[in-house]
mmCIF file of C-alpha atoms in Angstrom:
data_model
loop_
_atom_site.group_PDB
_atom_site.id
_atom_site.type_symbol
_atom_site.label_atom_id
_atom_site.label_comp_id
_atom_site.label_asym_id
_atom_site.label_seq_id
_atom_site.Cartn_x
_atom_site.Cartn_y
_atom_site.Cartn_z
ATOM 1 C CA MET A 1 -115.726 45.424 98.621
ATOM 2 C CA ALA A 2 -114.872 48.305 96.198
ATOM 3 C CA TYR A 3 -116.294 48.335 92.701
ATOM 4 C CA MET A 4 -113.990 49.537 90.064
ATOM 5 C CA SER A 5 -113.148 49.528 86.388
ATOM 6 C CA GLN A 6 -110.580 47.151 84.880
ATOM 7 C CA GLU A 7 -108.424 50.184 84.167
ATOM 8 C CA GLY A 8 -108.500 51.174 87.833
ATOM 9 C CA TYR A 9 -107.620 47.634 88.882
ATOM 10 C CA ASN A 10 -104.766 47.352 86.433
ATOM 11 C CA LYS A 11 -103.301 50.704 87.649
ATOM 12 C CA MET A 12 -103.420 49.388 91.321
ATOM 13 C CA LEU A 13 -101.560 46.279 90.310
ATOM 14 C CA ALA A 14 -98.909 48.273 88.450
ATOM 15 C CA GLU A 15 -98.409 50.531 91.460
ATOM 16 C CA LEU A 16 -98.058 47.492 93.756
ATOM 17 C CA LYS A 17 -95.549 46.059 91.407
ATOM 18 C CA GLN A 18 -93.524 49.415 91.441
ATOM 19 C CA LEU A 19 -93.672 49.653 95.248
ATOM 20 C CA GLU A 20 -92.547 46.090 95.846
ATOM 21 C CA SER A 21 -89.819 45.831 93.098
ATOM 22 C CA VAL A 22 -88.468 49.296 93.132
ATOM 23 C CA GLU A 23 -89.424 51.296 96.201
ATOM 24 C CA ARG A 24 -89.000 48.501 98.808
ATOM 25 C CA PRO A 25 -85.343 47.827 97.678
ATOM 26 C CA LYS A 26 -84.629 51.533 97.706
ATOM 27 C CA ALA A 27 -86.050 51.870 101.357
ATOM 28 C CA SER A 28 -83.823 48.852 102.391
ATOM 29 C CA ALA A 29 -80.745 50.307 100.829
ATOM 30 C CA ALA A 30 -81.433 53.717 102.627
ATOM 31 C CA ILE A 31 -81.633 51.872 105.939
ATOM 32 C CA ALA A 32 -78.403 49.891 105.315
ATOM 33 C CA GLU A 33 -76.629 53.086 104.247
ATOM 34 C CA ALA A 34 -77.771 54.918 107.501
ATOM 35 C CA ARG A 35 -76.887 51.929 109.676
ATOM 36 C CA ASP A 36 -73.364 52.053 108.307
ATOM 37 C CA LYS A 37 -72.957 55.618 109.639
ATOM 38 C CA GLY A 38 -72.442 54.338 113.217
ATOM 39 C CA ASP A 39 -74.302 54.690 116.510
ATOM 40 C CA LEU A 40 -78.014 53.906 115.871
ATOM 41 C CA SER A 41 -79.152 55.596 119.177
ATOM 42 C CA GLU A 42 -78.455 59.041 117.723
ATOM 43 C CA ASN A 43 -78.690 58.412 114.083
ATOM 44 C CA SER A 44 -81.597 60.529 112.815
ATOM 45 C CA GLU A 45 -80.904 59.415 109.250
ATOM 46 C CA TYR A 46 -81.484 55.757 110.354
ATOM 47 C CA ASP A 47 -84.694 56.687 112.217
ATOM 48 C CA ALA A 48 -86.061 58.564 109.127
ATOM 49 C CA ALA A 49 -85.211 55.646 106.858
ATOM 50 C CA LYS A 50 -87.037 53.190 109.121
ATOM 51 C CA GLU A 51 -89.955 55.458 109.286
ATOM 52 C CA ALA A 52 -90.181 55.743 105.452
ATOM 53 C CA GLN A 53 -89.922 52.040 105.226
ATOM 54 C CA ALA A 54 -92.828 51.594 107.684
ATOM 55 C CA HIS A 55 -94.982 54.033 105.651
ATOM 56 C CA LEU A 56 -93.992 52.155 102.466
ATOM 57 C CA GLU A 57 -95.045 48.869 103.994
ATOM 58 C CA ASP A 58 -98.212 50.323 105.223
ATOM 59 C CA LYS A 59 -99.000 51.631 101.710
ATOM 60 C CA ILE A 60 -98.100 48.242 100.178
ATOM 61 C CA ASN A 61 -100.459 46.362 102.679
ATOM 62 C CA ASN A 62 -103.301 48.925 101.936
ATOM 63 C CA LEU A 63 -102.936 48.343 98.254
ATOM 64 C CA LYS A 64 -103.006 44.574 98.654
ATOM 65 C CA LEU A 65 -106.135 44.914 100.660
ATOM 66 C CA ALA A 66 -107.761 47.062 98.147
ATOM 67 C CA ILE A 67 -106.795 44.677 95.335
ATOM 68 C CA ALA A 68 -108.154 41.654 97.251
ATOM 69 C CA GLU A 69 -111.464 43.455 97.903
ATOM 70 C CA ALA A 70 -111.799 44.897 94.426
ATOM 71 C CA LYS A 71 -114.665 43.798 92.214
ATOM 72 C CA ILE A 72 -114.339 44.626 88.615
ATOM 73 C CA ILE A 73 -117.332 45.957 86.972
ATOM 74 C CA ASP A 74 -118.510 44.393 83.614
ATOM 75 C CA MET A 75 -118.885 47.494 81.551
ATOM 76 C CA SER A 76 -121.202 45.710 79.059
ATOM 77 C CA ARG A 77 -123.834 45.259 81.771
ATOM 78 C CA LEU A 78 -123.968 49.043 82.751
ATOM 79 C CA SER A 79 -126.965 51.046 81.819
ATOM 80 C CA THR A 80 -127.361 54.712 81.036
ATOM 81 C CA ASP A 81 -130.925 54.881 82.405
ATOM 82 C CA THR A 82 -129.789 56.076 85.689
ATOM 83 C CA VAL A 83 -126.622 57.379 87.283
ATOM 84 C CA GLN A 84 -124.432 54.702 88.751
ATOM 85 C CA ILE A 85 -120.760 53.831 89.315
ATOM 86 C CA LEU A 86 -118.700 54.420 86.105
ATOM 87 C CA SER A 87 -121.477 56.749 84.777
ATOM 88 C CA LYS A 88 -120.215 59.814 82.933
ATOM 89 C CA VAL A 89 -122.673 62.487 84.074
ATOM 90 C CA GLU A 90 -123.092 65.788 82.269
ATOM 91 C CA MET A 91 -125.151 68.281 84.298
ATOM 92 C CA THR A 92 -126.000 71.853 84.832
ATOM 93 C CA ASN A 93 -125.987 73.796 88.070
ATOM 94 C CA THR A 94 -129.528 75.416 87.988
ATOM 95 C CA ALA A 95 -128.365 78.434 90.046
ATOM 96 C CA ASN A 96 -125.766 79.736 87.553
ATOM 97 C CA ASN A 97 -126.144 77.508 84.524
ATOM 98 C CA ALA A 98 -122.595 76.197 84.866
ATOM 99 C CA LYS A 99 -122.034 73.020 83.034
ATOM 100 C CA MET A 100 -120.105 70.141 84.654
ATOM 101 C CA THR A 101 -119.111 66.713 83.646
ATOM 102 C CA TYR A 102 -117.995 64.070 86.115
ATOM 103 C CA THR A 103 -117.369 60.309 85.916
ATOM 104 C CA ILE A 104 -118.307 58.571 89.218
ATOM 105 C CA VAL A 105 -115.548 56.111 90.112
ATOM 106 C CA SER A 106 -114.263 54.057 93.089
ATOM 107 C CA GLU A 107 -112.341 55.907 95.743
ATOM 108 C CA ASN A 108 -109.048 54.426 94.509
ATOM 109 C CA GLU A 109 -109.612 55.755 90.993
ATOM 110 C CA ALA A 110 -110.762 59.317 91.949
ATOM 111 C CA ASP A 111 -108.839 62.052 90.128
ATOM 112 C CA LEU A 112 -110.618 65.448 90.058
ATOM 113 C CA SER A 113 -108.186 66.814 87.441
ATOM 114 C CA SER A 114 -109.511 64.288 85.037
ATOM 115 C CA GLY A 115 -113.129 64.660 86.085
ATOM 116 C CA LYS A 116 -113.294 61.462 88.024
ATOM 117 C CA ILE A 117 -114.946 61.852 91.465
ATOM 118 C CA SER A 118 -115.307 59.179 94.199
ATOM 119 C CA ILE A 119 -118.572 57.427 94.676
ATOM 120 C CA LYS A 120 -118.324 58.601 98.233
ATOM 121 C CA THR A 121 -118.351 62.199 97.603
ATOM 122 C CA PRO A 122 -121.577 64.146 98.374
ATOM 123 C CA ILE A 123 -122.067 65.136 94.687
ATOM 124 C CA ALA A 124 -121.729 61.443 93.513
ATOM 125 C CA GLN A 125 -124.034 60.244 96.312
ATOM 126 C CA GLY A 126 -126.650 62.851 95.355
ATOM 127 C CA LEU A 127 -126.493 61.884 91.702
ATOM 128 C CA LEU A 128 -126.827 58.104 92.199
ATOM 129 C CA GLY A 129 -130.072 56.663 90.881
ATOM 130 C CA LYS A 130 -131.091 59.861 89.041
ATOM 131 C CA LYS A 131 -132.269 59.964 85.531
ATOM 132 C CA VAL A 132 -131.785 62.444 82.664
ATOM 133 C CA GLY A 133 -133.891 65.561 83.206
ATOM 134 C CA GLU A 134 -134.034 65.132 86.986
ATOM 135 C CA VAL A 135 -132.617 67.681 89.434
ATOM 136 C CA ALA A 136 -130.543 66.415 92.278
ATOM 137 C CA GLU A 137 -130.464 68.548 95.393
ATOM 138 C CA ILE A 138 -127.162 67.974 96.967
ATOM 139 C CA LYS A 139 -125.966 69.046 100.418
ATOM 140 C CA ILE A 140 -122.310 70.255 100.155
ATOM 141 C CA PRO A 141 -120.302 72.214 102.667
ATOM 142 C CA ARG A 142 -121.294 75.592 101.248
ATOM 143 C CA GLY A 143 -125.124 74.720 101.343
ATOM 144 C CA ILE A 144 -127.317 73.057 98.783
ATOM 145 C CA ILE A 145 -126.691 72.921 95.009
ATOM 146 C CA LYS A 146 -129.267 71.793 92.436
ATOM 147 C CA LEU A 147 -127.814 69.946 89.501
ATOM 148 C CA ARG A 148 -130.014 69.003 86.520
ATOM 149 C CA ILE A 149 -128.938 65.705 84.797
ATOM 150 C CA ASP A 150 -128.407 66.513 81.069
ATOM 151 C CA LYS A 151 -126.845 63.248 79.841
ATOM 152 C CA ILE A 152 -125.616 59.953 81.246
ATOM 153 C CA SER A 153 -123.147 57.834 79.337
ATOM 154 C CA ILE A 154 -120.616 55.043 79.906
ATOM 155 C CA GLU A 155 -117.065 55.325 78.554
#
């Protein structure tokens, strides 16, 4: 089961619709076009089209599974007392006083460029359950970082 926001769930539904209604017909057309070019035993275009279709079907199936397992979080029931999924956390690296802000989201919603990190990342795992003012010591590949929680909010 994957907890996520309504927004993340809606994005997955839209992506599934796009894949099934637009990308799937394109893949079928590419296979048909390649098949029309003759001998299938030595037709690399046909093999590539079949492989692309297999990847697409795999992606569709994974998306359907994620949608089926999704549990939408009731935002009104979230608290800002401790860090949890969908918390927006403002923090300071105690070593260099660098300020950071991340929102902890499900794996499917993670997007580092918009400040959304997966709940499965070491940083998110280290922050979970912490309160404002606490310092989280988090083991990352480069060693251990200490992050002081400055503010917890819900968007």
